[in-house]
Structures are given as structure tokens and as C-alpha cells.
mmCIF file of C-alpha atoms and ligand atoms in Angstrom:
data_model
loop_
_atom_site.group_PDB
_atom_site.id
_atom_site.type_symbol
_atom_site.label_atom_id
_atom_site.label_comp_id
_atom_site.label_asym_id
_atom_site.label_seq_id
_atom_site.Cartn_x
_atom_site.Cartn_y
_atom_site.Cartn_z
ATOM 1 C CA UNK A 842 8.254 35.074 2.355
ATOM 2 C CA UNK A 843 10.741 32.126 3.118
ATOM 3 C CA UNK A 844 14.380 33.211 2.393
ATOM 4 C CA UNK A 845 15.843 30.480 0.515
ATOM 5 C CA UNK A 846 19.755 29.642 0.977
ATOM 6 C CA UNK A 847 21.260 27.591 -1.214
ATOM 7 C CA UNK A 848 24.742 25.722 0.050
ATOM 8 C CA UNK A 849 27.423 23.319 -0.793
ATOM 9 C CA UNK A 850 25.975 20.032 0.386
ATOM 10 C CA UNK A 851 29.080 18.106 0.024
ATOM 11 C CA UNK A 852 32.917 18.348 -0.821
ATOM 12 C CA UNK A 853 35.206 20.989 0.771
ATOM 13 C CA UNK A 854 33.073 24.177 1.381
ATOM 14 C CA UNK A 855 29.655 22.308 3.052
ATOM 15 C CA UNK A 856 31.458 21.327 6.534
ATOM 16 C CA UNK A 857 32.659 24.863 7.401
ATOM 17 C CA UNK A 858 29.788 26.817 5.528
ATOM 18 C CA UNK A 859 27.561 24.648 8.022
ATOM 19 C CA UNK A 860 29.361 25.752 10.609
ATOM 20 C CA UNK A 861 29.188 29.320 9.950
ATOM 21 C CA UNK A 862 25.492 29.245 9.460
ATOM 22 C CA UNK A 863 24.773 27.727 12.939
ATOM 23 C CA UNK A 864 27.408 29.877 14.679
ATOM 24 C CA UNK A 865 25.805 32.996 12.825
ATOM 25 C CA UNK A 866 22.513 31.429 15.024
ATOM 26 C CA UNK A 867 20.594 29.661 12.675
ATOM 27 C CA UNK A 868 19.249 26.550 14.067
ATOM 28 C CA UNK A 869 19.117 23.746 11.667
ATOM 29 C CA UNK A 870 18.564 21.255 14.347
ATOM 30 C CA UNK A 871 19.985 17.367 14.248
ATOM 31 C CA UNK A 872 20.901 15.233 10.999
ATOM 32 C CA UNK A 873 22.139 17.824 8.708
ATOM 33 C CA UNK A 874 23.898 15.809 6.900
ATOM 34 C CA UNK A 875 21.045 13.730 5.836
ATOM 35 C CA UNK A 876 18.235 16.496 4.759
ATOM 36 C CA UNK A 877 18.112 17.554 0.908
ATOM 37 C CA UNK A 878 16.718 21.563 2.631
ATOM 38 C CA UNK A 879 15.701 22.588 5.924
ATOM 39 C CA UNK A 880 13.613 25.386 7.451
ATOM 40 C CA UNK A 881 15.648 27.097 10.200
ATOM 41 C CA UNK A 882 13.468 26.619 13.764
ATOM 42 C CA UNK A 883 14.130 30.298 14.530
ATOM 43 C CA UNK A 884 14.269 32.162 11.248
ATOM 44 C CA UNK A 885 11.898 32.633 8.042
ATOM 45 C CA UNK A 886 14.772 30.974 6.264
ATOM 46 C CA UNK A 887 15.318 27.532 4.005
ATOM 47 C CA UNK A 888 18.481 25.734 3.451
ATOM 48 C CA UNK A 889 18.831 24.102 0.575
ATOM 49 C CA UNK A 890 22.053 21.927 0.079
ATOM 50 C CA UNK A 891 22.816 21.910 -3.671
ATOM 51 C CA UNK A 892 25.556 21.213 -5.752
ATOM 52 C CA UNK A 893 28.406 23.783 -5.337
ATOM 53 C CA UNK A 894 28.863 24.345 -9.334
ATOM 54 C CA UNK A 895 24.509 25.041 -9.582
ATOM 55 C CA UNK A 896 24.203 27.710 -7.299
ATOM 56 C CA UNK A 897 25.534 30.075 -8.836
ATOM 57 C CA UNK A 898 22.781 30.052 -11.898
ATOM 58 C CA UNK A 899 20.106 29.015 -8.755
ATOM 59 C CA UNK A 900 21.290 32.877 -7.314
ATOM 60 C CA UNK A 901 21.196 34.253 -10.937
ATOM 61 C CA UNK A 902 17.437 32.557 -11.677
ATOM 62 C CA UNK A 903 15.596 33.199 -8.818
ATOM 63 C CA UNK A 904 15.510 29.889 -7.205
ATOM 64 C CA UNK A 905 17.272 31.082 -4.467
ATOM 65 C CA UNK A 906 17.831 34.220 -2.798
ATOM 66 C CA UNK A 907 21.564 34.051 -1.909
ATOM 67 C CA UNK A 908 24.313 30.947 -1.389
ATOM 68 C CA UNK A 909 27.535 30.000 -0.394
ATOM 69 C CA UNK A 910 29.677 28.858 -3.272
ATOM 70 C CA UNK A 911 32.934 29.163 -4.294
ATOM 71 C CA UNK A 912 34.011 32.851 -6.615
ATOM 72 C CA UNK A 913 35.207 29.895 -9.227
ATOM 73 C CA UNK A 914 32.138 28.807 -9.688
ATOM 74 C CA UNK A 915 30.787 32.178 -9.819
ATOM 75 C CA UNK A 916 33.054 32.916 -13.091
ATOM 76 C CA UNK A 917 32.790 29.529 -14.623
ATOM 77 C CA UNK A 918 29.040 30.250 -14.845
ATOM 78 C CA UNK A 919 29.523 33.432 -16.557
ATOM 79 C CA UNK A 920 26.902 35.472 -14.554
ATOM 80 C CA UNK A 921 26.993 38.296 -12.475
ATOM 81 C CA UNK A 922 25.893 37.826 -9.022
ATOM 82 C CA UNK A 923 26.368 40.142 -6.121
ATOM 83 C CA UNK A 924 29.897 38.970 -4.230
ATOM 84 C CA UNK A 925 28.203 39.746 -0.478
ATOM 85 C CA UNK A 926 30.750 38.921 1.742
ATOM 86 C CA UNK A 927 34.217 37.061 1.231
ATOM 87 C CA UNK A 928 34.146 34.111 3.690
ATOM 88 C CA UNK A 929 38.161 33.319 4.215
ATOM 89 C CA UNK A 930 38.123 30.100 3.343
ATOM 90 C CA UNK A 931 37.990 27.347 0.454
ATOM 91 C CA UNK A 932 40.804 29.420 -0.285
ATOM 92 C CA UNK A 933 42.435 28.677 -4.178
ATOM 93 C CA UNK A 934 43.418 29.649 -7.327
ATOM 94 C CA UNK A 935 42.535 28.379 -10.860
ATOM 95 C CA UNK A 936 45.662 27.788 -13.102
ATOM 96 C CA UNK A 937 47.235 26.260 -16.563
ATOM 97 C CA UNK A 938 49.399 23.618 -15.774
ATOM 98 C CA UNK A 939 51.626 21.627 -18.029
ATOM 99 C CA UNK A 940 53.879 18.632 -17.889
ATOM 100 C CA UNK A 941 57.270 19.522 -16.590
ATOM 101 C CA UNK A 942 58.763 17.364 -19.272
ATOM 102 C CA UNK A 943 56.999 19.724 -21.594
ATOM 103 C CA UNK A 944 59.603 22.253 -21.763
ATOM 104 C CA UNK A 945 56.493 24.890 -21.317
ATOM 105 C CA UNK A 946 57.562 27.150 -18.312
ATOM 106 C CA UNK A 947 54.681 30.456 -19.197
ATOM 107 C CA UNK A 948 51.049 29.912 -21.177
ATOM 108 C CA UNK A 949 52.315 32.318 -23.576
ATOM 109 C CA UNK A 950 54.568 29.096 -25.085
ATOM 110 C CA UNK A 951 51.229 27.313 -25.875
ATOM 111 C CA UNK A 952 50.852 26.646 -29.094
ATOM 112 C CA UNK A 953 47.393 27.046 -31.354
ATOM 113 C CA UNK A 954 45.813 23.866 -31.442
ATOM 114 C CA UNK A 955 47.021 22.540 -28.240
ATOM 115 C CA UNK A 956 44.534 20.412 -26.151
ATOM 116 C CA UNK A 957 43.258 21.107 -22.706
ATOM 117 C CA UNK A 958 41.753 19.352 -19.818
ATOM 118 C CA UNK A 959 39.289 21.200 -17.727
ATOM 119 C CA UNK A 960 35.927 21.056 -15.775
ATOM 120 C CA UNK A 961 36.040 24.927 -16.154
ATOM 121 C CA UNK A 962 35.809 25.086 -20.253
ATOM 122 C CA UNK A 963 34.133 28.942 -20.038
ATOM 123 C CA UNK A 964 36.867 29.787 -18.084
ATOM 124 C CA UNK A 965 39.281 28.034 -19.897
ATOM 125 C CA UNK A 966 37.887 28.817 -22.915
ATOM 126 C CA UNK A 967 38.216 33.150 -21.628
ATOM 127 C CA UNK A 968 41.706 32.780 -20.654
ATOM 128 C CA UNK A 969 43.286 31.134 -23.936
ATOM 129 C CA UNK A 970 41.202 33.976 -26.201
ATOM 130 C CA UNK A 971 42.773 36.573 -23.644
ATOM 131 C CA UNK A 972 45.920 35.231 -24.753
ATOM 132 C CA UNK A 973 45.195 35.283 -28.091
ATOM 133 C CA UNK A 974 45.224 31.257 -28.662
ATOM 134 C CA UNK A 975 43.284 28.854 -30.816
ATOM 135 C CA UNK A 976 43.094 25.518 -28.245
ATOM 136 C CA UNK A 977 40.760 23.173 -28.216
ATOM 137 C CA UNK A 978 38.902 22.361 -24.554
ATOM 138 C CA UNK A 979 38.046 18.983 -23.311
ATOM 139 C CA UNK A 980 35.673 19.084 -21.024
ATOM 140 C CA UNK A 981 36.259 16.656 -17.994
ATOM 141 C CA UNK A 982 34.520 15.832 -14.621
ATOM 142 C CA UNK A 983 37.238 15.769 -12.309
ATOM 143 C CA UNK A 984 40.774 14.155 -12.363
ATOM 144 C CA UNK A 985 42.104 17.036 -15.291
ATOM 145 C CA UNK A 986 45.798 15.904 -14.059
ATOM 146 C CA UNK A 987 45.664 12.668 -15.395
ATOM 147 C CA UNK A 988 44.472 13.776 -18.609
ATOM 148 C CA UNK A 989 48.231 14.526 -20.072
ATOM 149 C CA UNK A 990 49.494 11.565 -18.599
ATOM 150 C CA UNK A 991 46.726 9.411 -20.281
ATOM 151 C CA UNK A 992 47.469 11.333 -23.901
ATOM 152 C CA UNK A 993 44.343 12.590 -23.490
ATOM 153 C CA UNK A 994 44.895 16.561 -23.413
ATOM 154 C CA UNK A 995 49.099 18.261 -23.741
ATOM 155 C CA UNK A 996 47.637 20.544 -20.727
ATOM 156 C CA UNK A 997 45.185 21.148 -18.263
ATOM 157 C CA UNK A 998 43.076 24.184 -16.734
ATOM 158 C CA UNK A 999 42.484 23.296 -12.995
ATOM 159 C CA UNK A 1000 42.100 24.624 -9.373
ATOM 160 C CA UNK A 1001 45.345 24.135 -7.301
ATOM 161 C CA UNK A 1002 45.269 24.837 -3.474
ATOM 162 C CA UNK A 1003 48.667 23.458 -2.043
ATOM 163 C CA UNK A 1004 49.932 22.508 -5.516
ATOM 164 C CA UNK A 1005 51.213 18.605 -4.028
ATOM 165 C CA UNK A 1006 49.030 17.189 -6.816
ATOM 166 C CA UNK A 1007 50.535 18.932 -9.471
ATOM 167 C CA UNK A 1008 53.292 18.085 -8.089
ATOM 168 C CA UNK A 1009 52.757 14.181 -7.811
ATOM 169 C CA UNK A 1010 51.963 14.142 -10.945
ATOM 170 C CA UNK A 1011 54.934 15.575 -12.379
ATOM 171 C CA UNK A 1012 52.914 19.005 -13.471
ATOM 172 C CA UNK A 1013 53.908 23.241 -13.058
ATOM 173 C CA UNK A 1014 52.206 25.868 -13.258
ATOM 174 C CA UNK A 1015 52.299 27.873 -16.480
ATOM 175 C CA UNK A 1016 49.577 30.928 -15.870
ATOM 176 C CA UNK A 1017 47.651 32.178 -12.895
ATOM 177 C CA UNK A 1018 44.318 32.864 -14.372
ATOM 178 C CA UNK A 1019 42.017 33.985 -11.251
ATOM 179 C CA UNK A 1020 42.112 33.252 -7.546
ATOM 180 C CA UNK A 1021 39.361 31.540 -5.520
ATOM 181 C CA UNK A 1022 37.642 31.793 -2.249
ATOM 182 C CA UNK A 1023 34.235 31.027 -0.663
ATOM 183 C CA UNK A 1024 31.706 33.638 -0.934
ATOM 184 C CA UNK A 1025 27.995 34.674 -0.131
ATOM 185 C CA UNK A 1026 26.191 35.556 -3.407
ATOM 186 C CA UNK A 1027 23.086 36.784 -3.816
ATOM 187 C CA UNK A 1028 21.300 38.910 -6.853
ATOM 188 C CA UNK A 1029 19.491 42.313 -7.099
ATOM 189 C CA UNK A 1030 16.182 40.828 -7.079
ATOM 190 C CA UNK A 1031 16.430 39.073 -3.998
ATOM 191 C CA UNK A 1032 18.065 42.409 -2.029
ATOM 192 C CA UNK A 1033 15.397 44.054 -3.153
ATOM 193 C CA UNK A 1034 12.746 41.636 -2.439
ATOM 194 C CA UNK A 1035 14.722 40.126 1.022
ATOM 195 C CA UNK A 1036 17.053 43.075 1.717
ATOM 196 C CA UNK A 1037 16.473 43.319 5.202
ATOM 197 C CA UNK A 1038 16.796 40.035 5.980
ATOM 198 C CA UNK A 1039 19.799 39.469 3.480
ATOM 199 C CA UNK A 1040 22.170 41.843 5.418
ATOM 200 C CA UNK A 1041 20.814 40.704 8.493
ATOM 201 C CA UNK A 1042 22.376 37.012 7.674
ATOM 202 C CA UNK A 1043 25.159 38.844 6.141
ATOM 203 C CA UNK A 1044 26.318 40.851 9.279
ATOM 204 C CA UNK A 1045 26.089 37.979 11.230
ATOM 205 C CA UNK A 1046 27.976 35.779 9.470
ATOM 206 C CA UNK A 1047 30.733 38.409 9.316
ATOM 207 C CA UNK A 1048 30.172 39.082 13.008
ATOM 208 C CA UNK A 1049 31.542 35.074 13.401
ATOM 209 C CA UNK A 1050 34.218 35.513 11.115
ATOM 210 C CA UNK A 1051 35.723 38.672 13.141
ATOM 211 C CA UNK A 1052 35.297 37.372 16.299
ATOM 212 C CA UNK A 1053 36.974 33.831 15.310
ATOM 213 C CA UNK A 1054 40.155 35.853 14.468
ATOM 214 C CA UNK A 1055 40.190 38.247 17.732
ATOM 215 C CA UNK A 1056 40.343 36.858 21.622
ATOM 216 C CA UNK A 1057 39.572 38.951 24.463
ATOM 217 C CA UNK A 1058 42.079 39.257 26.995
ATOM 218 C CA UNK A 1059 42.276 40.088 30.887
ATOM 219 C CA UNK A 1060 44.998 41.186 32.946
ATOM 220 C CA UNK A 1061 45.693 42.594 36.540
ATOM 221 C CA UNK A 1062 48.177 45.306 35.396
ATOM 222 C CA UNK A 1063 50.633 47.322 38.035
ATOM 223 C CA UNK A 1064 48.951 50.699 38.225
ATOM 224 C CA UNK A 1065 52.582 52.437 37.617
ATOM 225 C CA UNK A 1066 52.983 50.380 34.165
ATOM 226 C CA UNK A 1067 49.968 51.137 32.747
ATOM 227 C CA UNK A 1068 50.947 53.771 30.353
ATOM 228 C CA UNK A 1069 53.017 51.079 28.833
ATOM 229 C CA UNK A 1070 49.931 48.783 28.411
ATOM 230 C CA UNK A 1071 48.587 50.978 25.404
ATOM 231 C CA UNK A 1072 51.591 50.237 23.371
ATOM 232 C CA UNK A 1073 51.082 46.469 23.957
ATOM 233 C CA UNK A 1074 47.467 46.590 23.228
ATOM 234 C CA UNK A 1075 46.344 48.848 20.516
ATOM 235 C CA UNK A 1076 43.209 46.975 20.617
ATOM 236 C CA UNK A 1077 39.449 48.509 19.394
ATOM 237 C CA UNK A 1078 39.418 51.788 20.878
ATOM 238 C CA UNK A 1079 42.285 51.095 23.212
ATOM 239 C CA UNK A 1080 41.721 48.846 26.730
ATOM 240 C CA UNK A 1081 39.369 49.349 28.969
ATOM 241 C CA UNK A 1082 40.858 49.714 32.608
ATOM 242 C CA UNK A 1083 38.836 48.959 35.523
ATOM 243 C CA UNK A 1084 39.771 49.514 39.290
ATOM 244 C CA UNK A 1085 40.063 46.292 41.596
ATOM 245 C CA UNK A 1086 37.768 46.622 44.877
ATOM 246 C CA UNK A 1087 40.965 46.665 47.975
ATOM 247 C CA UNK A 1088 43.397 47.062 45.945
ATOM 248 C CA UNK A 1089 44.794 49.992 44.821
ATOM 249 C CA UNK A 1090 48.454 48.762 43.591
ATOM 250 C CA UNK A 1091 46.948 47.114 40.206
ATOM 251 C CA UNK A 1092 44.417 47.997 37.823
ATOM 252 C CA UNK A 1093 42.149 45.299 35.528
ATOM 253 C CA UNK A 1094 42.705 45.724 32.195
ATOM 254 C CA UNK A 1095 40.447 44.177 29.356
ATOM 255 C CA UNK A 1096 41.164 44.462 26.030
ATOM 256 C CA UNK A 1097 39.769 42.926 21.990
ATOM 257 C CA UNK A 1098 43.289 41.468 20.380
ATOM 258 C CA UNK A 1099 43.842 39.777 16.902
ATOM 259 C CA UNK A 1100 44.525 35.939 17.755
ATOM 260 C CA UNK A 1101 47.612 35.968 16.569
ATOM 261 C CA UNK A 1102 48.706 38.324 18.038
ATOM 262 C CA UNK A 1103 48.021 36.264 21.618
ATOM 263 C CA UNK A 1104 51.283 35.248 22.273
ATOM 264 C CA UNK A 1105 53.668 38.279 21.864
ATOM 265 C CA UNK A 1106 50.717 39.940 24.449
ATOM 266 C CA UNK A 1107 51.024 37.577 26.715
ATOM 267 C CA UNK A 1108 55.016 37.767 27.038
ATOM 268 C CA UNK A 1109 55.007 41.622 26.534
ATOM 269 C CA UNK A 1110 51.859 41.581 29.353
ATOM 270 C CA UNK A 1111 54.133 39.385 31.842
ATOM 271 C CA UNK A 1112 56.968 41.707 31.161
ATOM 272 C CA UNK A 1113 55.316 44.925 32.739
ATOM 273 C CA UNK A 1114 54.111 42.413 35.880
ATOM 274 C CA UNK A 1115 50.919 41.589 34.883
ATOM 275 C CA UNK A 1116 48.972 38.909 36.903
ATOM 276 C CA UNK A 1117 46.042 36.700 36.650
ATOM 277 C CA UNK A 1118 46.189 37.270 32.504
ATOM 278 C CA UNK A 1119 43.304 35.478 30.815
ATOM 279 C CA UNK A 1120 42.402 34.981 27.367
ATOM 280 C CA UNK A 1121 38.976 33.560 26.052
ATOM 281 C CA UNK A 1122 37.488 33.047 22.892
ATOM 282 C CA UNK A 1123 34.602 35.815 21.271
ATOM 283 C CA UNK A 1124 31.439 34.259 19.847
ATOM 284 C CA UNK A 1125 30.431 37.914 17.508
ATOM 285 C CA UNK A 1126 31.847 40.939 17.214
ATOM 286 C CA UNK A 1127 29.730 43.547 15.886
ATOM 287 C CA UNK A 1128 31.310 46.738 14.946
HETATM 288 P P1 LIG B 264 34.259 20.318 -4.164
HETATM 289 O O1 LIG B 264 32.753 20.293 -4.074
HETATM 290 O O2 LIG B 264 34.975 19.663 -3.025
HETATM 291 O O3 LIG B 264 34.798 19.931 -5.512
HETATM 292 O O4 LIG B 264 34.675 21.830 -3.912
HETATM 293 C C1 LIG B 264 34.262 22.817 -4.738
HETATM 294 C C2 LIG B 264 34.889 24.121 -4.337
HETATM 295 O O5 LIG B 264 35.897 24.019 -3.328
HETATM 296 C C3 LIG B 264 35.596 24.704 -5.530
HETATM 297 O O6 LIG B 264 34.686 25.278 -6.397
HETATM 298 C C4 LIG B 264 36.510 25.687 -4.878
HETATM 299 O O7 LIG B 264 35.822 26.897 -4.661
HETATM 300 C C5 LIG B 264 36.849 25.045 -3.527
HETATM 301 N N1 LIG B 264 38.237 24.548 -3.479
HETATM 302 C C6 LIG B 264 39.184 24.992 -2.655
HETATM 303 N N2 LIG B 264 40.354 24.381 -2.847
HETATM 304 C C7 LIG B 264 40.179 23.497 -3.820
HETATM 305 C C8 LIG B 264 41.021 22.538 -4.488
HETATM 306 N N3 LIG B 264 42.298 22.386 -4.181
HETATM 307 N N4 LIG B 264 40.492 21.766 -5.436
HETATM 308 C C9 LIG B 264 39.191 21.891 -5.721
HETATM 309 N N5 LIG B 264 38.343 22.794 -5.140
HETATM 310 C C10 LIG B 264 38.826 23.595 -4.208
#
């Protein structure tokens, strides 16, 4: 049976959950942008671009067997979907924030009866019972930080990333209530109906995301230094060293590094003599 993936098909998480999905190797062909679903050419899979706030209930009905969302979502939705693998990006958090010329500096200062701005009422509506307050919720479809400013709420429940709107608009943060990034979901019924072909998507995905954040590096090392080269590179399982044909003074050394670690190898690499050192990207890594 078809697997059917349900992702963001605009706003911030579609551009790099596309390009995850075709770097994992599924081939969605040409005008992505344009098609409401389409069937990979080289897998039994179905993308299906969808709204980011409906996939969550889309995972939790059936609909579709897993998607990429954002955990936000996931809790605004109220169900419980398996969290498959954390994507590192579309990184945020969800917060209370207030006027500054409110006085308010914590969400325990709120007082019962207060009105607040959200497109996340369930979550909204969670925190302020958590805290023991009677508010009342206004549910809005975007733009929550205008809200005070228009006397339409006293607060607002929102997501910040960077916090420069709060900031423009003359906002704080009172209350961290839960923090955000992109995720795959999927549901019990569709691991145990597509379980083999769930963690095959899975691993590969992950397979990406490890290899963008490692680079694999070459260098022709002095044979006297390389005792030294261990300590530079702690690497997977150490470097692997590999004798040069004529030459018996230097060794090749090839090693798995974290990216950012790149530079302080380099210098450290040069230090000990090293020649010829080459760094180059790593399209999976599967461990
Ligand atoms: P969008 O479709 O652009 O509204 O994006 C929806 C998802 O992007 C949210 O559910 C979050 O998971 C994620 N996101 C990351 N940073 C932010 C942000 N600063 N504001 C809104 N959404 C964000």
C-alpha cells in the first residue's frame, strides 16, 4: 500500500522539509511547488502538501501515515502522535508576552479575567489553568502582537523565534510555556501497518541530517607526527591512515569531523606539517 506523507506546503518548514525529502532520495521530480500531492518515481510513497496546523489530526486519523510538522502544532492539537525524529530546524518557542508598558515582568502577575490573543487557544487555554488563572482567549489567525496595541486583548500567547517582533512592537516575554521544533510524526497504526517502510524514511532522513553537520577530511600527515593526529581528530572510530605509494616520509590520513569543528582541524592539521589537507562535504552517514 501507498505510504502517504503529509508536509508543510507553504510558510517556513515546506522549503527545507522539501529539501530533506529529496536529499533522503525521494524523487519528486520538477514543479513541486505547484502539485497539491505527488507519488515519489522511485518509492511506494505519496506526498501530500497540507496545511502545517492539519497534519497533525491527518497523522492522528489515519489520513496519513506520518508528516513533517512543527511539535507546536503537535500540542495545540491535543493528540498524541509518535515524535519520530527531531529535524533541527523551524526551531522556536511558544510564549506569553505582554506590553512592556504593562508593568507585567512574570505570567504569574496576570490577573483573572485578563484577555489574550492567540492562534494556539488549547495551548493557551492549558498554560493559564496550569497557573491557576481565569482568562479569557481570543482566538486570532495570525498578527496576535497587534492585538494589545489595537485594545483588542491586555496580552498575547504566541511563537517567538528571534524575539525582534516582540520587540518592534514594544512587547516582553512574561512565561516560557513549551519550545518548538520540526518533527516527523507518525501514529501506531501506521508503524504497524507501514513499519518497515516508516523507519526506512526515518533513517534516511536522519542519515542527511548527520552527514550535513560532519565533513570528511584528508591530509598527507608526517609519519613522525602521527601520534599527535589522534588528539586532533577524535573522529568516528579514530582516522583511518593509509600509506602513500613512494613515499615513505608521510602517511594519508582520512578522517569523519563535526563541521564546526573544520577550522581549528585545519590550523591544528597545518601545525604538525600536514600537506595537501582536503575537506569535502558527506551526502549520508549511516551509523
Ligand atoms: P508557518 O506555516 O510559516 O506559519 O509556520 C508554521 C510553523 O513554523 C510553526 O508551527 C512553527 O513550528 C514554525 N516556526 C518556527 N519559527 C517560527 C516563528 N517565529 N513564528 C511562527 N512559526 C515559526
Amino acid at each position: 500500500m501507498t505510504l502517504k506523507f503529509g508536509v508543510p506546503n507553504k510558510g517556513r518548514l515546506n522549503e527545507r522539509t522539501i529539501e530533506l525529502l529529496t536529499k533522503a532520495g525521494l524523487d519528486l521530480g520538477e514543479d513541486i511547488g505547484r502539485k497539491l500531492y505527488i507519488k515519489a518515481r522511485n518509492q511506494d510513497v505519496e506526498v501530500l502538501f497540507l496545511r502545517a496546523q492539519d497534519i497533525p489530526e491527518f497523522v492522528a486519523t489515519g489520513a496519513i501515515d506520518i508528516g513533517i510538522t512543527g511539535q507546536d502544532q503537535v500540542a495545540e492539537s491535543g493528540y498524541s502522535l509518535i515524535d519520530a525524529l527531531d529535524l533541527r530546524f523551524g526551531y522556536c518557542h511558544m510564549a506569553v508576552a505582554v506590553p512592556e508598558a504593562s508593568g507585567i515582568r512574570d505570567a504569574s502577575e496576570i490577573k483573572d479575567g485578563s484577555r489574550i490573543a492567540t492562534s494556539y487557544p488549547n495551548i493557551a487555554r492549558r498554560y493559564f489553568e496550569s497557573l491557576g488563572k481565569e482568562v479569557s482567549i481570543i482566538v486570532v489567525t495570525g498578527a496576535a502582537e497587534i492585538m494589545p496595541y489595537l485594545g483588542i486583548s491586555d496580552f498575547i500567547v504566541d511563537l517567538v523565534s528571534t524575539g525582534s517582533t516582540l520587540k518592534m512592537n514594544r512587547m516582553i516575554e512574561a512565561g516560557r510555556i513549551l519550545d518548538s521544533q520540526a518533527a516527523v510524526f507518525t501514529s501506531e497504526a501506521a508503524l504497524q501497518e507501514q513499519g518497515a517502510l516508516i523507519s526506512e524514511l526515518v533513517n534516511s532522513i536522519q542519515s542527511v541530517i548527520e552527514a550535513e553537520n560532519k565533513k570528511y577530511v584528508m591530509a598527507d600527515v608526517p609519519r613522525a607526527r602521527l601520534p599527535e593526529v589522534e588528539a586532533i581528530i577524535p573522529g568516528i572510530g579514530g582516522p583511518t591512515v593509509l600509506e602513500i605509494a613512494g613515499n615513505g616520509e608521510y602517511v594519508a590520513v582520512h578522517a569523519v569531523i563535526d563541521s564546526d569543528q573544520t577550522f581549528h582541524v585545519i590550523a591544528e592539521l597545518k601545525r604538525i606539517g600536514a600537506k595537501g589537507i582536503l575537506t569535502t562535504p558527506i551526502e549520508r552517514l549511516v551509523n
